mmCIF file of C-alpha atoms and ligand atoms in Angstrom:
data_model
loop_
_atom_site.group_PDB
_atom_site.id
_atom_site.type_symbol
_atom_site.label_atom_id
_atom_site.label_comp_id
_atom_site.label_asym_id
_atom_site.label_seq_id
_atom_site.Cartn_x
_atom_site.Cartn_y
_atom_site.Cartn_z
ATOM 1 C CA MET A 1 8.236 -2.724 13.091
ATOM 2 C CA ARG A 2 6.910 0.644 14.159
ATOM 3 C CA ILE A 3 9.089 3.714 14.730
ATOM 4 C CA ALA A 4 7.696 6.866 16.313
ATOM 5 C CA ILE A 5 9.048 10.345 15.617
ATOM 6 C CA ILE A 6 9.091 12.788 18.514
ATOM 7 C CA GLY A 7 10.783 16.124 19.198
ATOM 8 C CA LEU A 8 10.252 19.689 20.334
ATOM 9 C CA PRO A 9 7.717 21.870 18.481
ATOM 10 C CA GLN A 10 8.922 23.094 15.071
ATOM 11 C CA SER A 11 12.054 20.940 15.136
ATOM 12 C CA GLY A 12 11.131 19.454 11.759
ATOM 13 C CA LYS A 13 9.344 16.248 12.780
ATOM 14 C CA THR A 14 6.824 16.368 9.954
ATOM 15 C CA THR A 15 9.501 17.411 7.469
ATOM 16 C CA ILE A 16 11.619 14.404 8.474
ATOM 17 C CA PHE A 17 8.521 12.181 8.377
ATOM 18 C CA ASN A 18 7.856 13.313 4.797
ATOM 19 C CA ALA A 19 11.498 12.799 3.845
ATOM 20 C CA LEU A 20 11.487 9.258 5.250
ATOM 21 C CA THR A 21 8.166 8.148 3.842
ATOM 22 C CA GLY A 22 7.550 10.208 0.713
ATOM 23 C CA ALA A 23 4.385 11.571 2.299
ATOM 24 C CA HIS A 24 3.248 15.136 1.674
ATOM 25 C CA LYS A 25 1.973 16.220 5.065
ATOM 26 C CA GLU A 26 1.861 19.946 5.605
ATOM 27 C CA THR A 27 4.800 21.369 7.535
ATOM 28 C CA GLY A 28 5.305 24.586 9.390
ATOM 29 C CA VAL A 29 1.678 25.608 9.248
ATOM 30 C CA HIS A 30 0.575 24.530 12.660
ATOM 31 C CA GLY A 31 3.019 26.366 14.818
ATOM 32 C CA THR A 32 3.594 25.021 18.264
ATOM 33 C CA GLY A 33 1.139 22.686 19.851
ATOM 34 C CA HIS A 34 0.058 20.771 16.799
ATOM 35 C CA VAL A 35 -1.097 17.249 17.538
ATOM 36 C CA GLY A 36 -2.425 14.841 15.019
ATOM 37 C CA THR A 37 -0.787 11.646 14.027
ATOM 38 C CA ASN A 38 0.745 11.033 10.622
ATOM 39 C CA VAL A 39 1.289 7.390 9.763
ATOM 40 C CA ALA A 40 3.033 5.877 6.726
ATOM 41 C CA VAL A 41 4.340 2.472 5.790
ATOM 42 C CA VAL A 42 7.685 2.252 4.039
ATOM 43 C CA ARG A 43 9.151 -0.717 2.160
ATOM 44 C CA VAL A 44 12.508 -1.857 3.432
ATOM 45 C CA PRO A 45 15.047 -1.519 0.620
ATOM 46 C CA ASP A 46 17.129 -4.668 0.117
ATOM 47 C CA GLU A 47 19.435 -5.304 -2.855
ATOM 48 C CA ARG A 48 19.220 -9.045 -2.264
ATOM 49 C CA MET A 49 15.498 -8.890 -2.917
ATOM 50 C CA GLU A 50 16.110 -7.193 -6.261
ATOM 51 C CA PHE A 51 18.403 -10.061 -7.227
ATOM 52 C CA LEU A 52 15.739 -12.603 -6.241
ATOM 53 C CA ARG A 53 13.096 -10.721 -8.182
ATOM 54 C CA GLN A 54 15.194 -10.943 -11.343
ATOM 55 C CA MET A 55 15.874 -14.605 -10.775
ATOM 56 C CA TYR A 56 12.296 -15.750 -10.096
ATOM 57 C CA ASN A 57 10.251 -13.128 -11.920
ATOM 58 C CA PRO A 58 7.473 -13.767 -9.368
ATOM 59 C CA LYS A 59 3.805 -12.826 -9.698
ATOM 60 C CA LYS A 60 4.044 -11.107 -6.340
ATOM 61 C CA PHE A 61 7.030 -9.321 -4.841
ATOM 62 C CA THR A 62 6.784 -8.334 -1.189
ATOM 63 C CA LEU A 63 9.401 -6.387 0.704
ATOM 64 C CA ALA A 64 9.405 -6.100 4.481
ATOM 65 C CA THR A 65 7.841 -2.895 5.788
ATOM 66 C CA VAL A 66 8.419 -0.371 8.538
ATOM 67 C CA GLU A 67 5.756 1.953 9.879
ATOM 68 C CA PHE A 68 6.758 5.517 10.702
ATOM 69 C CA ILE A 69 4.571 7.678 12.930
ATOM 70 C CA ASP A 70 4.810 11.420 13.444
ATOM 71 C CA VAL A 71 2.967 11.886 16.721
ATOM 72 C CA GLY A 72 3.074 15.686 16.700
ATOM 73 C CA ASP A 73 3.679 17.794 19.780
ATOM 74 C CA ILE A 74 2.276 15.399 22.347
ATOM 75 C CA PHE A 75 4.448 16.744 25.140
ATOM 76 C CA ALA A 76 3.647 20.411 24.571
ATOM 77 C CA GLU A 77 1.733 22.060 27.404
ATOM 78 C CA LYS A 78 -1.000 23.183 25.026
ATOM 79 C CA SER A 79 -1.594 19.576 24.022
ATOM 80 C CA ALA A 80 -2.481 18.348 27.497
ATOM 81 C CA GLY A 81 -5.906 16.774 27.780
ATOM 82 C CA LYS A 82 -6.646 16.637 24.051
ATOM 83 C CA PRO A 83 -8.169 13.334 22.947
ATOM 84 C CA GLU A 84 -5.784 13.134 19.954
ATOM 85 C CA VAL A 85 -2.918 13.164 22.424
ATOM 86 C CA ALA A 86 -4.143 9.996 24.107
ATOM 87 C CA THR A 87 -4.326 8.264 20.710
ATOM 88 C CA ALA A 88 -0.874 9.487 19.751
ATOM 89 C CA MET A 89 0.522 8.442 23.126
ATOM 90 C CA GLY A 90 -0.918 4.956 22.652
ATOM 91 C CA LEU A 91 0.853 4.658 19.295
ATOM 92 C CA LEU A 92 4.079 5.950 20.784
ATOM 93 C CA ARG A 93 3.944 3.412 23.591
ATOM 94 C CA GLU A 94 3.348 0.597 21.122
ATOM 95 C CA SER A 95 6.381 1.589 19.054
ATOM 96 C CA ASP A 96 9.503 -0.530 18.855
ATOM 97 C CA ALA A 97 11.873 2.415 18.681
ATOM 98 C CA ILE A 98 11.839 6.189 18.938
ATOM 99 C CA ILE A 99 13.359 8.788 16.646
ATOM 100 C CA GLU A 100 14.135 12.031 18.432
ATOM 101 C CA VAL A 101 14.266 14.891 15.958
ATOM 102 C CA VAL A 102 16.498 17.701 17.159
ATOM 103 C CA ARG A 103 16.779 21.009 15.424
ATOM 104 C CA VAL A 104 20.242 22.057 14.301
ATOM 105 C CA PHE A 105 19.315 24.091 11.201
ATOM 106 C CA LYS A 106 19.415 27.847 11.485
ATOM 107 C CA ASP A 107 16.495 29.802 10.104
ATOM 108 C CA ASP A 108 15.320 33.076 11.591
ATOM 109 C CA SER A 109 11.907 32.682 10.004
ATOM 110 C CA VAL A 110 11.275 29.545 12.103
ATOM 111 C CA PRO A 111 11.313 30.495 15.779
ATOM 112 C CA HIS A 112 12.797 27.905 18.157
ATOM 113 C CA PRO A 113 10.504 27.430 21.180
ATOM 114 C CA LYS A 114 13.508 27.769 23.482
ATOM 115 C CA GLY A 115 14.883 30.807 21.707
ATOM 116 C CA SER A 116 18.192 29.312 20.612
ATOM 117 C CA ILE A 117 19.744 26.320 18.854
ATOM 118 C CA ASP A 118 21.114 23.893 21.440
ATOM 119 C CA PRO A 119 20.757 20.193 20.506
ATOM 120 C CA GLN A 120 22.061 18.851 23.841
ATOM 121 C CA ARG A 121 19.577 20.925 25.807
ATOM 122 C CA ASP A 122 16.732 19.872 23.519
ATOM 123 C CA LEU A 123 17.659 16.212 23.916
ATOM 124 C CA ARG A 124 17.634 16.555 27.704
ATOM 125 C CA GLU A 125 14.263 18.241 27.411
ATOM 126 C CA ILE A 126 12.829 15.404 25.313
ATOM 127 C CA TYR A 127 14.280 12.776 27.608
ATOM 128 C CA SER A 128 12.808 14.414 30.660
ATOM 129 C CA GLU A 129 9.390 14.224 28.981
ATOM 130 C CA LEU A 130 9.898 10.502 28.506
ATOM 131 C CA LEU A 131 10.908 10.134 32.158
ATOM 132 C CA ILE A 132 7.895 12.123 33.343
ATOM 133 C CA THR A 133 5.507 10.079 31.187
ATOM 134 C CA ASP A 134 6.870 6.808 32.558
ATOM 135 C CA LEU A 135 6.822 8.128 36.105
ATOM 136 C CA GLY A 136 3.155 9.052 35.689
ATOM 137 C CA ILE A 137 2.343 5.498 34.624
ATOM 138 C CA VAL A 138 4.354 3.996 37.490
ATOM 139 C CA GLU A 139 2.803 6.227 40.137
ATOM 140 C CA LYS A 140 -0.726 5.470 38.996
ATOM 141 C CA ARG A 141 -0.142 1.734 39.129
ATOM 142 C CA VAL A 142 1.700 1.934 42.461
ATOM 143 C CA ASP A 143 -1.253 3.730 44.025
ATOM 144 C CA ARG A 144 -3.668 1.075 42.793
ATOM 145 C CA LEU A 145 -1.498 -1.782 43.956
ATOM 146 C CA LYS A 146 -1.039 -0.254 47.386
ATOM 147 C CA LYS A 147 -4.802 -0.044 47.720
ATOM 148 C CA SER A 148 -5.459 -3.590 46.506
ATOM 149 C CA ILE A 149 -2.784 -5.092 48.717
ATOM 150 C CA THR A 150 -4.614 -3.979 51.835
ATOM 151 C CA LYS A 151 -7.499 -6.247 50.799
ATOM 152 C CA PRO A 152 -6.778 -9.963 51.053
ATOM 153 C CA ALA A 153 -7.106 -11.605 47.672
ATOM 154 C CA LYS A 154 -5.714 -14.522 45.729
ATOM 155 C CA THR A 155 -3.416 -12.385 43.649
ATOM 156 C CA GLN A 156 -1.838 -10.657 46.596
ATOM 157 C CA GLN A 157 1.586 -12.253 46.269
ATOM 158 C CA GLN A 158 1.735 -11.352 42.598
ATOM 159 C CA ASP A 159 0.700 -7.793 43.426
ATOM 160 C CA LYS A 160 3.402 -7.514 46.044
ATOM 161 C CA GLU A 161 6.020 -8.628 43.555
ATOM 162 C CA GLU A 162 4.759 -6.180 40.954
ATOM 163 C CA LEU A 163 4.799 -3.384 43.496
ATOM 164 C CA GLU A 164 8.351 -4.188 44.492
ATOM 165 C CA MET A 165 9.412 -4.054 40.847
ATOM 166 C CA LEU A 166 7.572 -0.786 40.207
ATOM 167 C CA LEU A 167 9.107 0.876 43.259
ATOM 168 C CA LYS A 168 12.511 0.029 41.822
ATOM 169 C CA CYS A 169 11.465 1.662 38.530
ATOM 170 C CA LYS A 170 10.076 4.685 40.365
ATOM 171 C CA ASP A 171 13.326 5.135 42.219
ATOM 172 C CA ALA A 172 15.297 5.053 38.968
ATOM 173 C CA LEU A 173 12.978 7.491 37.194
ATOM 174 C CA GLU A 174 13.145 9.943 40.072
ATOM 175 C CA LYS A 175 16.921 9.877 39.717
ATOM 176 C CA GLU A 176 16.447 10.571 35.997
ATOM 177 C CA HIS A 177 17.521 7.115 34.911
ATOM 178 C CA GLY A 178 15.503 5.308 32.269
ATOM 179 C CA ILE A 179 13.766 2.035 33.009
ATOM 180 C CA GLY A 180 16.142 0.347 30.592
ATOM 181 C CA SER A 181 18.868 0.827 33.210
ATOM 182 C CA VAL A 182 16.966 -0.881 36.059
ATOM 183 C CA HIS A 183 18.308 -4.279 37.022
ATOM 184 C CA LEU A 184 15.412 -6.756 36.842
ATOM 185 C CA THR A 185 14.952 -10.497 37.171
ATOM 186 C CA ASP A 186 13.655 -12.446 34.179
ATOM 187 C CA VAL A 187 10.163 -12.595 35.686
ATOM 188 C CA GLN A 188 10.199 -8.851 36.357
ATOM 189 C CA LYS A 189 11.394 -8.200 32.809
ATOM 190 C CA LYS A 190 8.279 -9.944 31.513
ATOM 191 C CA THR A 191 6.006 -7.900 33.771
ATOM 192 C CA VAL A 192 7.695 -4.617 32.927
ATOM 193 C CA LYS A 193 7.273 -5.257 29.206
ATOM 194 C CA SER A 194 3.498 -4.955 29.461
ATOM 195 C CA PHE A 195 3.828 -1.324 30.601
ATOM 196 C CA CYS A 196 5.465 -0.262 27.287
ATOM 197 C CA PHE A 197 7.650 2.274 29.073
ATOM 198 C CA LEU A 198 9.110 4.958 26.840
ATOM 199 C CA THR A 199 12.513 5.097 28.520
ATOM 200 C CA GLN A 200 12.953 1.419 27.752
ATOM 201 C CA LYS A 201 12.756 1.869 24.007
ATOM 202 C CA PRO A 202 15.855 2.243 21.857
ATOM 203 C CA ARG A 203 16.254 5.829 20.712
ATOM 204 C CA ILE A 204 17.803 7.174 17.538
ATOM 205 C CA VAL A 205 18.691 10.837 17.410
ATOM 206 C CA VAL A 206 18.095 12.568 14.077
ATOM 207 C CA LEU A 207 19.889 15.889 13.907
ATOM 208 C CA ASN A 208 17.933 18.029 11.489
ATOM 209 C CA ILE A 209 20.608 20.108 9.816
ATOM 210 C CA GLY A 210 20.471 22.892 7.269
ATOM 211 C CA GLU A 211 21.905 22.599 3.760
ATOM 212 C CA ASP A 212 24.837 24.781 4.779
ATOM 213 C CA GLN A 213 25.726 22.293 7.537
ATOM 214 C CA LEU A 214 26.010 19.232 5.261
ATOM 215 C CA GLY A 215 29.314 17.444 5.755
ATOM 216 C CA ASP A 216 30.079 19.178 9.063
ATOM 217 C CA LYS A 217 31.487 16.346 11.150
ATOM 218 C CA THR A 218 31.509 18.332 14.400
ATOM 219 C CA ILE A 219 27.716 18.386 14.593
ATOM 220 C CA GLU A 220 27.354 14.828 15.890
ATOM 221 C CA LYS A 221 29.982 15.340 18.584
ATOM 222 C CA GLY A 222 28.808 15.002 22.148
ATOM 223 C CA ILE A 223 25.505 13.368 21.211
ATOM 224 C CA SER A 224 25.987 9.952 22.746
ATOM 225 C CA ASP A 225 23.133 8.932 24.995
ATOM 226 C CA ALA A 226 21.204 7.223 22.214
ATOM 227 C CA ALA A 227 21.526 3.932 20.351
ATOM 228 C CA GLY A 228 22.430 5.815 17.200
ATOM 229 C CA VAL A 229 22.840 9.275 15.738
ATOM 230 C CA ILE A 230 22.145 10.365 12.171
ATOM 231 C CA SER A 231 22.331 13.855 10.786
ATOM 232 C CA MET A 232 20.178 14.671 7.805
ATOM 233 C CA CYS A 233 18.867 17.708 6.057
ATOM 234 C CA GLY A 234 15.147 17.092 6.406
ATOM 235 C CA LYS A 235 13.992 19.871 4.135
ATOM 236 C CA LEU A 236 16.361 18.944 1.323
ATOM 237 C CA GLU A 237 15.589 15.234 1.477
ATOM 238 C CA MET A 238 11.882 15.961 1.556
ATOM 239 C CA GLU A 239 12.230 17.923 -1.665
ATOM 240 C CA LEU A 240 14.331 15.149 -3.217
ATOM 241 C CA GLU A 241 11.455 12.738 -2.730
ATOM 242 C CA GLY A 242 9.691 14.469 -5.597
ATOM 243 C CA LEU A 243 12.492 13.877 -8.130
ATOM 244 C CA GLU A 244 12.910 11.005 -10.586
ATOM 245 C CA GLU A 245 15.335 8.355 -9.379
ATOM 246 C CA GLN A 246 18.138 9.228 -11.796
ATOM 247 C CA GLU A 247 17.790 12.938 -11.202
ATOM 248 C CA ARG A 248 17.829 12.298 -7.472
ATOM 249 C CA GLY A 249 20.999 10.209 -7.724
ATOM 250 C CA GLU A 250 22.824 12.989 -9.522
ATOM 251 C CA PHE A 251 21.572 15.578 -7.094
ATOM 252 C CA LEU A 252 22.719 13.546 -4.105
ATOM 253 C CA LYS A 253 26.152 13.155 -5.631
ATOM 254 C CA ASP A 254 26.401 16.902 -6.190
ATOM 255 C CA MET A 255 25.432 17.567 -2.577
ATOM 256 C CA GLY A 256 27.932 15.028 -1.264
ATOM 257 C CA ILE A 257 25.226 12.806 0.245
ATOM 258 C CA ASP A 258 26.074 9.136 -0.259
ATOM 259 C CA GLU A 259 22.688 7.648 0.599
ATOM 260 C CA LEU A 260 19.185 8.836 1.457
ATOM 261 C CA SER A 261 18.607 8.899 5.201
ATOM 262 C CA ALA A 262 15.543 6.662 4.988
ATOM 263 C CA SER A 263 17.705 3.656 4.033
ATOM 264 C CA LYS A 264 20.326 4.549 6.647
ATOM 265 C CA LEU A 265 17.715 4.883 9.351
ATOM 266 C CA ILE A 266 16.008 1.626 8.524
ATOM 267 C CA ARG A 267 19.353 -0.191 8.547
ATOM 268 C CA LEU A 268 20.241 1.357 11.886
ATOM 269 C CA SER A 269 16.837 0.395 13.285
ATOM 270 C CA TYR A 270 17.355 -3.232 12.281
ATOM 271 C CA GLU A 271 20.749 -3.125 13.993
ATOM 272 C CA ILE A 272 19.644 -1.627 17.282
ATOM 273 C CA LEU A 273 16.535 -3.784 17.467
ATOM 274 C CA HIS A 274 18.611 -6.874 16.582
ATOM 275 C CA LEU A 275 16.410 -7.753 13.640
ATOM 276 C CA CYS A 276 17.302 -9.669 10.514
ATOM 277 C CA SER A 277 15.645 -10.908 7.319
ATOM 278 C CA PHE A 278 15.000 -14.242 5.727
ATOM 279 C CA PHE A 279 13.387 -14.854 2.351
ATOM 280 C CA THR A 280 10.856 -17.182 0.813
ATOM 281 C CA VAL A 281 11.051 -17.613 -2.954
ATOM 282 C CA GLY A 282 9.062 -19.105 -5.802
ATOM 283 C CA GLU A 283 7.303 -18.211 -9.018
ATOM 284 C CA ASP A 284 4.217 -17.112 -7.089
ATOM 285 C CA GLU A 285 5.921 -14.858 -4.602
ATOM 286 C CA VAL A 286 9.309 -13.635 -3.498
ATOM 287 C CA ARG A 287 9.033 -12.217 -0.040
ATOM 288 C CA ALA A 288 11.201 -10.810 2.750
ATOM 289 C CA TRP A 289 10.370 -11.506 6.400
ATOM 290 C CA THR A 290 11.645 -9.781 9.505
ATOM 291 C CA ILE A 291 12.640 -11.762 12.592
ATOM 292 C CA SER A 292 14.751 -11.226 15.688
ATOM 293 C CA GLU A 293 18.357 -12.383 15.713
ATOM 294 C CA GLY A 294 18.445 -15.733 17.460
ATOM 295 C CA ASP A 295 14.944 -16.826 16.411
ATOM 296 C CA ASN A 296 14.725 -20.527 15.585
ATOM 297 C CA ALA A 297 13.233 -22.120 12.485
ATOM 298 C CA PRO A 298 9.727 -22.753 13.901
ATOM 299 C CA THR A 299 9.495 -19.119 15.054
ATOM 300 C CA ALA A 300 10.452 -17.972 11.563
ATOM 301 C CA ALA A 301 7.910 -20.405 10.088
ATOM 302 C CA GLY A 302 5.269 -18.858 12.344
ATOM 303 C CA LYS A 303 5.807 -15.502 10.651
ATOM 304 C CA VAL A 304 4.745 -17.028 7.359
ATOM 305 C CA HIS A 305 1.814 -18.984 8.782
ATOM 306 C CA THR A 306 0.884 -20.234 12.256
ATOM 307 C CA ASP A 307 0.206 -23.691 10.734
ATOM 308 C CA MET A 308 3.809 -23.824 9.563
ATOM 309 C CA ALA A 309 5.030 -23.326 13.116
ATOM 310 C CA ARG A 310 2.507 -25.744 14.602
ATOM 311 C CA GLY A 311 3.140 -28.509 12.098
ATOM 312 C CA PHE A 312 6.822 -27.761 11.545
ATOM 313 C CA ILE A 313 8.781 -30.735 10.239
ATOM 314 C CA ARG A 314 11.952 -29.216 8.877
ATOM 315 C CA ALA A 315 13.374 -26.274 7.010
ATOM 316 C CA GLU A 316 15.138 -26.509 3.668
ATOM 317 C CA VAL A 317 17.691 -23.741 3.812
ATOM 318 C CA VAL A 318 20.114 -22.158 1.389
ATOM 319 C CA HIS A 319 21.944 -18.918 1.948
ATOM 320 C CA PHE A 320 21.448 -15.959 -0.365
ATOM 321 C CA ASP A 321 25.216 -15.497 -0.792
ATOM 322 C CA ASP A 322 25.580 -19.082 -2.039
ATOM 323 C CA LEU A 323 22.672 -18.679 -4.426
ATOM 324 C CA LYS A 324 24.153 -15.484 -5.777
ATOM 325 C CA GLN A 325 27.528 -17.133 -6.223
ATOM 326 C CA LEU A 326 26.363 -20.398 -7.766
ATOM 327 C CA GLY A 327 23.458 -18.989 -9.743
ATOM 328 C CA SER A 328 20.718 -21.600 -9.345
ATOM 329 C CA MET A 329 19.037 -23.912 -6.866
ATOM 330 C CA LYS A 330 20.171 -26.871 -8.976
ATOM 331 C CA ASP A 331 23.820 -25.869 -8.618
ATOM 332 C CA LEU A 332 23.339 -25.289 -4.892
ATOM 333 C CA LYS A 333 22.087 -28.857 -4.513
ATOM 334 C CA ALA A 334 24.974 -30.197 -6.566
ATOM 335 C CA HIS A 335 27.441 -28.395 -4.290
ATOM 336 C CA GLY A 336 25.768 -29.627 -1.108
ATOM 337 C CA LYS A 337 24.641 -26.125 -0.176
ATOM 338 C CA LEU A 338 21.029 -27.066 0.444
ATOM 339 C CA ARG A 339 20.665 -27.952 4.106
ATOM 340 C CA LEU A 340 17.877 -29.686 5.979
ATOM 341 C CA GLU A 341 17.486 -28.057 9.363
ATOM 342 C CA GLY A 342 15.393 -29.011 12.383
ATOM 343 C CA LYS A 343 13.517 -27.234 15.162
ATOM 344 C CA ASP A 344 16.658 -25.939 16.878
ATOM 345 C CA TYR A 345 18.136 -24.267 13.825
ATOM 346 C CA ILE A 346 18.821 -20.561 14.398
ATOM 347 C CA VAL A 347 17.821 -18.672 11.266
ATOM 348 C CA LYS A 348 20.493 -16.403 9.803
ATOM 349 C CA ASP A 349 20.184 -13.114 8.002
ATOM 350 C CA GLY A 350 19.929 -13.867 4.281
ATOM 351 C CA ASP A 351 18.633 -17.429 4.608
ATOM 352 C CA ILE A 352 16.242 -18.550 1.902
ATOM 353 C CA ILE A 353 13.871 -21.043 3.446
ATOM 354 C CA ASN A 354 11.276 -23.538 2.340
ATOM 355 C CA PHE A 355 9.345 -24.861 5.344
ATOM 356 C CA ARG A 356 8.094 -28.449 5.391
ATOM 357 C CA PHE A 357 5.100 -28.890 7.638
ATOM 358 C CA SER A 358 2.046 -31.008 8.208
ATOM 359 C CA VAL A 359 -1.137 -30.169 10.098
HETATM 360 N N1 GTP B 1 15.672 26.097 6.831
HETATM 361 C C1 GTP B 1 15.181 24.924 7.217
HETATM 362 N N2 GTP B 1 13.924 24.873 7.625
HETATM 363 C C2 GTP B 1 13.442 23.681 8.007
HETATM 364 C C3 GTP B 1 14.219 22.491 7.994
HETATM 365 N N3 GTP B 1 13.458 21.479 8.457
HETATM 366 C C4 GTP B 1 12.256 22.021 8.739
HETATM 367 N N4 GTP B 1 12.240 23.329 8.476
HETATM 368 C C5 GTP B 1 11.124 24.287 8.626
HETATM 369 O O1 GTP B 1 10.750 24.324 9.968
HETATM 370 C C6 GTP B 1 9.341 24.500 10.081
HETATM 371 C C7 GTP B 1 8.762 23.411 10.963
HETATM 372 O O2 GTP B 1 8.883 22.177 10.316
HETATM 373 P P1 GTP B 1 7.896 20.980 10.632
HETATM 374 O O3 GTP B 1 8.399 19.783 9.903
HETATM 375 O O4 GTP B 1 6.501 21.378 10.436
HETATM 376 O O5 GTP B 1 8.221 20.817 12.184
HETATM 377 P P2 GTP B 1 7.398 19.988 13.264
HETATM 378 O O6 GTP B 1 8.373 19.573 14.296
HETATM 379 O O7 GTP B 1 6.620 18.920 12.593
HETATM 380 O O8 GTP B 1 6.432 21.111 13.802
HETATM 381 P P3 GTP B 1 5.160 20.928 14.775
HETATM 382 O O9 GTP B 1 4.487 19.651 14.371
HETATM 383 O O10 GTP B 1 4.310 22.134 14.545
HETATM 384 O O11 GTP B 1 5.767 20.892 16.132
HETATM 385 C C8 GTP B 1 8.793 24.467 8.663
HETATM 386 O O12 GTP B 1 8.594 25.777 8.253
HETATM 387 C C9 GTP B 1 9.911 23.815 7.878
HETATM 388 O O13 GTP B 1 9.924 24.224 6.546
HETATM 389 C C10 GTP B 1 15.561 22.575 7.519
HETATM 390 O O14 GTP B 1 16.310 21.591 7.471
HETATM 391 N N5 GTP B 1 15.982 23.820 7.168
HETATM 392 MG MG1 MG B 2 4.532 18.506 12.693
#
């Protein structure tokens, strides 16, 4: 899973990136117009995995991971035409979800590019950049298709259908509606996917608040056009990254923060992307895997190894909750909690699976 961080210049994107990933990228030094992509991989915290680690004491312990990308000010006017922007844009388009960082903190020493603090306005501004980017992609493709359609060719029918779909998207974008809102047939949905449109991605708003605004419930009010909203104090949480775990825990308690935003954000991302986890266990390795809700057993097997999907015979499944309750695989068997599942089995969050396969 890849999540891209965007936002207006100097809104705290890199600060939030550091807070989420424990990276130490320089903040505040670039001023407006900084482009340059920061990338970091973060392990997905999961208490269930800790339990499994204790139980199996494996040689290898592998948590699921999420990649965070701070793409810099790719929408700033000054950035236009820079080669780094094209790279950053590519990464943004390949992302599964977008975090929009919006400045709420007050600090006279950090000038706001718009001159005042106004989260709603900034969000509209960011969204219009997403709309414009998508519109640019649509228009380019529409022009090409219009040209190719005038020449008779084998693919003409397909081109006509694509053009029809894109004109629908264009119409929506011009009315400032995201492509996610366009009604499409199943075939069109497949075609549209390949364009990686930005307004089709789930968006999470991160309100970057100051320390003095912690606990202010009114801040999130009126921010509703996203899949989720989180407020966090980027600067504070970035500094907390440097503390020992115990020290950090105490500090958080003192500040009235119940959980670091990184965990909250990852959980929210799983929710909005409809992802879940299953586990494979053994003395060699205990490992968490990420799949989509509704994936069947062979699809899950394919995450582990393509051979396992190809030669899938059956899945031996227990649920983590049962293992935790009964304490051992032996007891699970005795209580009839070990199930043999076939190709149609829909994997559930927290399943522990051993795949049987032959190739
Ligand atoms: N007071 C205060 N300052 C903050 C906070 N978050 C970020 N800043 C400051 O705001 C400035 C910009 O932060 P960055 O994280 O570099 O912002 P950015 O969006 O990455 O900036 P560009 O990449 O240049 O657009 C820095 O001086 C930060 O220290 C905060 O919560 N409170
Ligand atoms: Mg930055």
